[in-house]
């Protein structure tokens, strides 16, 4: 670019023109605009072509307007070409001027960034070393604090071994530096937690052994009940098969009678129509009676099936209740044992050895009493399930009255006299007065069996009489 061009670019007029003003000037200014407006109105009076001369006039007028349009278009294209050339020249000049200082700028910025990066690297290395040292010590403390979580569910022997190892571990300034105090506190807290876990695990292991024994007893009882259900189901199935066999025989006999009746009807139709109608009426009555008999047998079968289903539901509910009560007792017993173990440990720290032996003997007596109560509750639940099964049979009014008596006796606390003096041995008398018939599970079970046998005999007699 020449010096004159540079001067023309740098020199600015006193009053800067807008882009719109520069476009107006490039295309002829306002004078050009006024001339085109006048030309656009020049032929407004031509509204119709009537002859060849008129056509020539319209054509000439259109060409005049077209020439002005083409001239305006060419002028605009020339102005755009000049503007594009100026834009390219400005871009080239811009690149040239930037290239004079940019390399030095980049070199100086690179020197600055290199020094900054070295400073940041040194700071980062120091911070990383310090963080690694602190993290290593805190990791040791965290490992100590994590020991109880790692030993959850482990046996009491393993927990005791961990306590021994942790108590022997040494916390020094060389190993934990400024965190030695925090490490010692974490160690003591962890040992305390492990002692609590040790006591709880011992209680849990004792409860688990007792639960396993009780689970085995429950399993035997469930197998016995399942065997009784299987025998009852087989009896009902055999009864259904017998009823179906009788029904088939009755249907075959009815078919045979129908065949004989049809033959007789054909033979006697010509002889005596009245006799034939009598025979048919008698046969219909017999069929209806047989059908009623079959319907009665079917209803009896359906009733017995409903009774069997009710008995199964009652047994399931009794079994679920027994299992739920057993779980509640196990949870309560585990909590009680844990509380007693914690109380025992606190007592051992402050009381003499003789005091600890007395507490242990009291706890053993309490455990024996609770075991006897739990056994009595299990027997009570079994008897209640048997009573519910018999109640589902919907026996006679006398049987139901006897059942309510038995239920009232079952509701009585077992092993408690009317005078409030408990006796866990065999039967006894309330304060010298034989007021209650069932004070023990054995007497209650015996009376229940007697009542059941009487009702069964009564049902047999009723069926035979029917």
mmCIF file of N, CA and C in Angstrom, residues 12-95:
data_model
loop_
_atom_site.group_PDB
_atom_site.id
_atom_site.type_symbol
_atom_site.label_atom_id
_atom_site.label_comp_id
_atom_site.label_asym_id
_atom_site.label_seq_id
_atom_site.Cartn_x
_atom_site.Cartn_y
_atom_site.Cartn_z
ATOM 1 N N UNK A 12 -9.300 11.297 8.931
ATOM 2 C CA UNK A 12 -10.738 11.181 9.132
ATOM 3 C C UNK A 12 -11.376 12.552 8.917
ATOM 4 N N UNK A 13 -12.544 12.638 8.233
ATOM 5 C CA UNK A 13 -13.221 13.919 8.073
ATOM 6 C C UNK A 13 -13.716 14.431 9.404
ATOM 7 N N UNK A 14 -13.946 15.738 9.442
ATOM 8 C CA UNK A 14 -14.406 16.351 10.677
ATOM 9 C C UNK A 14 -15.758 15.776 11.087
ATOM 10 N N UNK A 15 -16.649 15.541 10.077
ATOM 11 C CA UNK A 15 -17.968 14.946 10.344
ATOM 12 C C UNK A 15 -18.020 13.593 9.661
ATOM 13 N N UNK A 16 -17.961 12.484 10.446
ATOM 14 C CA UNK A 16 -17.931 11.121 9.891
ATOM 15 C C UNK A 16 -19.281 10.776 9.290
ATOM 16 N N UNK A 17 -19.253 10.135 8.107
ATOM 17 C CA UNK A 17 -20.466 9.691 7.427
ATOM 18 C C UNK A 17 -20.859 8.304 7.916
ATOM 19 N N UNK A 18 -22.185 8.060 7.998
ATOM 20 C CA UNK A 18 -22.674 6.727 8.352
ATOM 21 C C UNK A 18 -22.563 5.822 7.135
ATOM 22 N N UNK A 19 -22.728 4.547 7.391
ATOM 23 C CA UNK A 19 -22.688 3.571 6.285
ATOM 24 C C UNK A 19 -23.797 3.853 5.296
ATOM 25 N N UNK A 20 -24.985 4.252 5.792
ATOM 26 C CA UNK A 20 -26.097 4.551 4.871
ATOM 27 C C UNK A 20 -25.786 5.777 4.001
ATOM 28 N N UNK A 21 -25.147 6.801 4.637
ATOM 29 C CA UNK A 21 -24.793 7.998 3.855
ATOM 30 C C UNK A 21 -23.799 7.652 2.766
ATOM 31 N N UNK A 22 -22.803 6.822 3.110
ATOM 32 C CA UNK A 22 -21.794 6.448 2.098
ATOM 33 C C UNK A 22 -22.430 5.649 0.972
ATOM 34 N N UNK A 23 -23.445 4.822 1.279
ATOM 35 C CA UNK A 23 -24.123 4.072 0.213
ATOM 36 C C UNK A 23 -24.902 5.003 -0.709
ATOM 37 N N UNK A 24 -25.549 6.043 -0.113
ATOM 38 C CA UNK A 24 -26.310 7.004 -0.934
ATOM 39 C C UNK A 24 -25.386 7.730 -1.898
ATOM 40 N N UNK A 25 -24.201 8.162 -1.394
ATOM 41 C CA UNK A 25 -23.243 8.887 -2.239
ATOM 42 C C UNK A 25 -22.706 7.995 -3.345
ATOM 43 N N UNK A 26 -22.435 6.714 -3.000
ATOM 44 C CA UNK A 26 -21.874 5.804 -4.012
ATOM 45 C C UNK A 26 -22.840 5.590 -5.155
ATOM 46 N N UNK A 27 -24.147 5.688 -4.939
ATOM 47 C CA UNK A 27 -25.137 5.429 -5.989
ATOM 48 C C UNK A 27 -25.760 6.715 -6.535
ATOM 49 N N UNK A 28 -25.059 7.862 -6.422
ATOM 50 C CA UNK A 28 -25.504 9.076 -7.106
ATOM 51 C C UNK A 28 -26.089 10.122 -6.225
ATOM 52 N N UNK A 29 -26.225 9.912 -5.007
ATOM 53 C CA UNK A 29 -26.697 10.915 -4.076
ATOM 54 C C UNK A 29 -28.189 11.138 -4.171
ATOM 55 N N UNK A 30 -28.627 12.192 -3.479
ATOM 56 C CA UNK A 30 -30.058 12.499 -3.434
ATOM 57 C C UNK A 30 -30.563 12.992 -4.780
ATOM 58 N N UNK A 31 -29.655 13.595 -5.589
ATOM 59 C CA UNK A 31 -30.087 14.046 -6.905
ATOM 60 C C UNK A 31 -30.521 12.865 -7.769
ATOM 61 N N UNK A 32 -29.763 11.789 -7.687
ATOM 62 C CA UNK A 32 -30.108 10.574 -8.444
ATOM 63 C C UNK A 32 -31.450 10.022 -7.966
ATOM 64 N N UNK A 33 -31.683 10.077 -6.665
ATOM 65 C CA UNK A 33 -32.951 9.566 -6.109
ATOM 66 C C UNK A 33 -34.132 10.378 -6.618
ATOM 67 N N UNK A 34 -33.998 11.706 -6.619
ATOM 68 C CA UNK A 34 -35.090 12.553 -7.090
ATOM 69 C C UNK A 34 -35.370 12.318 -8.562
ATOM 70 N N UNK A 35 -34.295 12.121 -9.349
ATOM 71 C CA UNK A 35 -34.481 11.895 -10.795
ATOM 72 C C UNK A 35 -35.245 10.616 -11.040
ATOM 73 N N UNK A 36 -34.946 9.567 -10.283
ATOM 74 C CA UNK A 36 -35.647 8.284 -10.456
ATOM 75 C C UNK A 36 -37.094 8.402 -10.016
ATOM 76 N N UNK A 37 -37.385 9.182 -8.968
ATOM 77 C CA UNK A 37 -38.764 9.376 -8.541
ATOM 78 C C UNK A 37 -39.567 10.079 -9.633
ATOM 79 N N UNK A 38 -38.930 11.082 -10.260
ATOM 80 C CA UNK A 38 -39.613 11.805 -11.345
ATOM 81 C C UNK A 38 -39.868 10.874 -12.528
ATOM 82 N N UNK A 39 -38.857 10.032 -12.859
ATOM 83 C CA UNK A 39 -39.011 9.097 -13.969
ATOM 84 C C UNK A 39 -40.116 8.095 -13.682
ATOM 85 N N UNK A 40 -40.255 7.668 -12.419
ATOM 86 C CA UNK A 40 -41.285 6.691 -12.088
ATOM 87 C C UNK A 40 -42.686 7.249 -12.274
ATOM 88 N N UNK A 41 -42.859 8.610 -12.210
ATOM 89 C CA UNK A 41 -44.180 9.224 -12.375
ATOM 90 C C UNK A 41 -44.411 9.753 -13.794
ATOM 91 N N UNK A 42 -43.390 9.676 -14.620
ATOM 92 C CA UNK A 42 -43.438 10.312 -15.943
ATOM 93 C C UNK A 42 -44.509 9.700 -16.823
ATOM 94 N N UNK A 43 -44.717 8.414 -16.768
ATOM 95 C CA UNK A 43 -45.654 7.729 -17.673
ATOM 96 C C UNK A 43 -46.869 7.205 -16.921
ATOM 97 N N UNK A 44 -47.250 7.861 -15.837
ATOM 98 C CA UNK A 44 -48.397 7.418 -15.054
ATOM 99 C C UNK A 44 -49.694 7.575 -15.817
ATOM 100 N N UNK A 45 -49.727 8.465 -16.843
ATOM 101 C CA UNK A 45 -50.959 8.667 -17.582
ATOM 102 C C UNK A 45 -51.232 7.577 -18.606
ATOM 103 N N UNK A 46 -50.238 6.693 -18.857
ATOM 104 C CA UNK A 46 -50.462 5.596 -19.820
ATOM 105 C C UNK A 46 -51.119 4.457 -19.051
ATOM 106 N N UNK A 47 -52.366 4.151 -19.381
ATOM 107 C CA UNK A 47 -53.113 3.105 -18.687
ATOM 108 C C UNK A 47 -53.607 2.019 -19.623
ATOM 109 N N UNK A 48 -53.461 2.219 -20.958
ATOM 110 C CA UNK A 48 -54.005 1.238 -21.890
ATOM 111 C C UNK A 48 -53.318 1.374 -23.252
ATOM 112 N N UNK A 49 -53.094 0.259 -23.930
ATOM 113 C CA UNK A 49 -52.541 0.253 -25.288
ATOM 114 C C UNK A 49 -53.702 0.020 -26.248
ATOM 115 N N UNK A 50 -53.922 1.024 -27.143
ATOM 116 C CA UNK A 50 -55.069 0.951 -28.053
ATOM 117 C C UNK A 50 -54.677 0.639 -29.488
ATOM 118 N N UNK A 51 -53.398 0.948 -29.876
ATOM 119 C CA UNK A 51 -52.983 0.701 -31.253
ATOM 120 C C UNK A 51 -51.495 0.445 -31.261
ATOM 121 N N UNK A 52 -50.973 0.288 -32.479
ATOM 122 C CA UNK A 52 -49.547 -0.022 -32.631
ATOM 123 C C UNK A 52 -48.687 1.132 -32.168
ATOM 124 N N UNK A 53 -49.141 2.357 -32.448
ATOM 125 C CA UNK A 53 -48.379 3.523 -32.000
ATOM 126 C C UNK A 53 -48.326 3.566 -30.490
ATOM 127 N N UNK A 54 -49.458 3.237 -29.833
ATOM 128 C CA UNK A 54 -49.474 3.191 -28.380
ATOM 129 C C UNK A 54 -48.536 2.119 -27.841
ATOM 130 N N UNK A 55 -48.489 1.019 -28.555
ATOM 131 C CA UNK A 55 -47.574 -0.067 -28.125
ATOM 132 C C UNK A 55 -46.137 0.396 -28.190
ATOM 133 N N UNK A 56 -45.738 1.130 -29.292
ATOM 134 C CA UNK A 56 -44.385 1.656 -29.450
ATOM 135 C C UNK A 56 -44.057 2.636 -28.331
ATOM 136 N N UNK A 57 -45.029 3.431 -27.955
ATOM 137 C CA UNK A 57 -44.818 4.420 -26.891
ATOM 138 C C UNK A 57 -44.565 3.725 -25.558
ATOM 139 N N UNK A 58 -45.381 2.664 -25.254
ATOM 140 C CA UNK A 58 -45.212 1.921 -23.992
ATOM 141 C C UNK A 58 -43.875 1.210 -23.965
ATOM 142 N N UNK A 59 -43.482 0.643 -25.126
ATOM 143 C CA UNK A 59 -42.204 -0.063 -25.176
ATOM 144 C C UNK A 59 -41.044 0.888 -24.923
ATOM 145 N N UNK A 60 -41.094 2.053 -25.545
ATOM 146 C CA UNK A 60 -40.029 3.047 -25.371
ATOM 147 C C UNK A 60 -39.949 3.485 -23.914
ATOM 148 N N UNK A 61 -41.118 3.714 -23.283
ATOM 149 C CA UNK A 61 -41.125 4.124 -21.877
ATOM 150 C C UNK A 61 -40.545 3.024 -20.997
ATOM 151 N N UNK A 62 -40.896 1.746 -21.232
ATOM 152 C CA UNK A 62 -40.368 0.634 -20.442
ATOM 153 C C UNK A 62 -38.873 0.497 -20.599
ATOM 154 N N UNK A 63 -38.365 0.695 -21.826
ATOM 155 C CA UNK A 63 -36.927 0.578 -22.041
ATOM 156 C C UNK A 63 -36.179 1.681 -21.315
ATOM 157 N N UNK A 64 -36.777 2.890 -21.274
ATOM 158 C CA UNK A 64 -36.133 3.990 -20.553
ATOM 159 C C UNK A 64 -35.977 3.626 -19.074
ATOM 160 N N UNK A 65 -37.051 3.106 -18.492
ATOM 161 C CA UNK A 65 -36.995 2.679 -17.089
ATOM 162 C C UNK A 65 -36.008 1.528 -16.899
ATOM 163 N N UNK A 66 -35.965 0.555 -17.823
ATOM 164 C CA UNK A 66 -35.053 -0.580 -17.721
ATOM 165 C C UNK A 66 -33.610 -0.125 -17.771
ATOM 166 N N UNK A 67 -33.315 0.871 -18.658
ATOM 167 C CA UNK A 67 -31.944 1.375 -18.762
ATOM 168 C C UNK A 67 -31.497 2.012 -17.453
ATOM 169 N N UNK A 68 -32.409 2.754 -16.814
ATOM 170 C CA UNK A 68 -32.067 3.356 -15.530
ATOM 171 C C UNK A 68 -31.808 2.271 -14.461
ATOM 172 N N UNK A 69 -32.648 1.222 -14.500
ATOM 173 C CA UNK A 69 -32.441 0.125 -13.538
ATOM 174 C C UNK A 69 -31.099 -0.547 -13.749
ATOM 175 N N UNK A 70 -30.717 -0.839 -14.997
ATOM 176 C CA UNK A 70 -29.448 -1.497 -15.282
ATOM 177 C C UNK A 70 -28.278 -0.601 -14.876
ATOM 178 N N UNK A 71 -28.423 0.723 -15.146
ATOM 179 C CA UNK A 71 -27.354 1.667 -14.785
ATOM 180 C C UNK A 71 -27.165 1.692 -13.280
ATOM 181 N N UNK A 72 -28.285 1.726 -12.539
ATOM 182 C CA UNK A 72 -28.204 1.722 -11.067
ATOM 183 C C UNK A 72 -27.545 0.433 -10.559
ATOM 184 N N UNK A 73 -27.871 -0.698 -11.181
ATOM 185 C CA UNK A 73 -27.301 -1.975 -10.757
ATOM 186 C C UNK A 73 -25.798 -2.009 -10.987
ATOM 187 N N UNK A 74 -25.351 -1.510 -12.160
ATOM 188 C CA UNK A 74 -23.924 -1.491 -12.464
ATOM 189 C C UNK A 74 -23.169 -0.583 -11.507
ATOM 190 N N UNK A 75 -23.788 0.608 -11.197
ATOM 191 C CA UNK A 75 -23.147 1.523 -10.261
ATOM 192 C C UNK A 75 -22.973 0.857 -8.891
ATOM 193 N N UNK A 76 -23.999 0.160 -8.438
ATOM 194 C CA UNK A 76 -23.907 -0.527 -7.147
ATOM 195 C C UNK A 76 -22.861 -1.619 -7.147
ATOM 196 N N UNK A 77 -22.772 -2.399 -8.213
ATOM 197 C CA UNK A 77 -21.764 -3.461 -8.279
ATOM 198 C C UNK A 77 -20.354 -2.879 -8.248
ATOM 199 N N UNK A 78 -20.155 -1.736 -8.972
ATOM 200 C CA UNK A 78 -18.840 -1.090 -8.955
ATOM 201 C C UNK A 78 -18.480 -0.622 -7.545
ATOM 202 N N UNK A 79 -19.485 -0.045 -6.818
ATOM 203 C CA UNK A 79 -19.229 0.418 -5.452
ATOM 204 C C UNK A 79 -18.887 -0.758 -4.521
ATOM 205 N N UNK A 80 -19.570 -1.906 -4.691
ATOM 206 C CA UNK A 80 -19.275 -3.080 -3.854
ATOM 207 C C UNK A 80 -17.883 -3.619 -4.121
ATOM 208 N N UNK A 81 -17.458 -3.613 -5.400
ATOM 209 C CA UNK A 81 -16.105 -4.071 -5.726
ATOM 210 C C UNK A 81 -15.052 -3.194 -5.062
ATOM 211 N N UNK A 82 -15.266 -1.853 -5.075
ATOM 212 C CA UNK A 82 -14.326 -0.951 -4.407
ATOM 213 C C UNK A 82 -14.291 -1.230 -2.892
ATOM 214 N N UNK A 83 -15.483 -1.468 -2.308
ATOM 215 C CA UNK A 83 -15.542 -1.738 -0.859
ATOM 216 C C UNK A 83 -14.823 -3.035 -0.512
ATOM 217 N N UNK A 84 -14.985 -4.058 -1.346
ATOM 218 C CA UNK A 84 -14.315 -5.343 -1.094
ATOM 219 C C UNK A 84 -12.802 -5.190 -1.180
ATOM 220 N N UNK A 85 -12.357 -4.412 -2.182
ATOM 221 C CA UNK A 85 -10.917 -4.203 -2.330
ATOM 222 C C UNK A 85 -10.361 -3.476 -1.124
ATOM 223 N N UNK A 86 -11.105 -2.455 -0.605
ATOM 224 C CA UNK A 86 -10.665 -1.740 0.599
ATOM 225 C C UNK A 86 -10.603 -2.689 1.808
ATOM 226 N N UNK A 87 -11.583 -3.576 1.946
ATOM 227 C CA UNK A 87 -11.614 -4.522 3.073
ATOM 228 C C UNK A 87 -10.399 -5.439 3.048
ATOM 229 N N UNK A 88 -10.054 -5.957 1.869
ATOM 230 C CA UNK A 88 -8.884 -6.838 1.740
ATOM 231 C C UNK A 88 -7.602 -6.098 2.093
ATOM 232 N N UNK A 89 -7.494 -4.829 1.638
ATOM 233 C CA UNK A 89 -6.291 -4.044 1.923
ATOM 234 C C UNK A 89 -6.142 -3.793 3.418
ATOM 235 N N UNK A 90 -7.271 -3.497 4.116
ATOM 236 C CA UNK A 90 -7.227 -3.272 5.566
ATOM 237 C C UNK A 90 -6.801 -4.530 6.294
ATOM 238 N N UNK A 91 -7.299 -5.716 5.882
ATOM 239 C CA UNK A 91 -6.932 -6.981 6.529
ATOM 240 C C UNK A 91 -5.442 -7.261 6.388
ATOM 241 N N UNK A 92 -4.874 -7.025 5.175
ATOM 242 C CA UNK A 92 -3.448 -7.258 4.946
ATOM 243 C C UNK A 92 -2.607 -6.329 5.811
ATOM 244 N N UNK A 93 -3.015 -5.034 5.894
ATOM 245 C CA UNK A 93 -2.272 -4.081 6.707
ATOM 246 C C UNK A 93 -2.312 -4.478 8.190
ATOM 247 N N UNK A 94 -3.453 -4.971 8.640
ATOM 248 C CA UNK A 94 -3.617 -5.409 10.030
ATOM 249 C C UNK A 94 -2.671 -6.557 10.341
ATOM 250 N N UNK A 95 -2.587 -7.547 9.446
ATOM 251 C CA UNK A 95 -1.675 -8.674 9.654
ATOM 252 C C UNK A 95 -0.218 -8.208 9.715
#
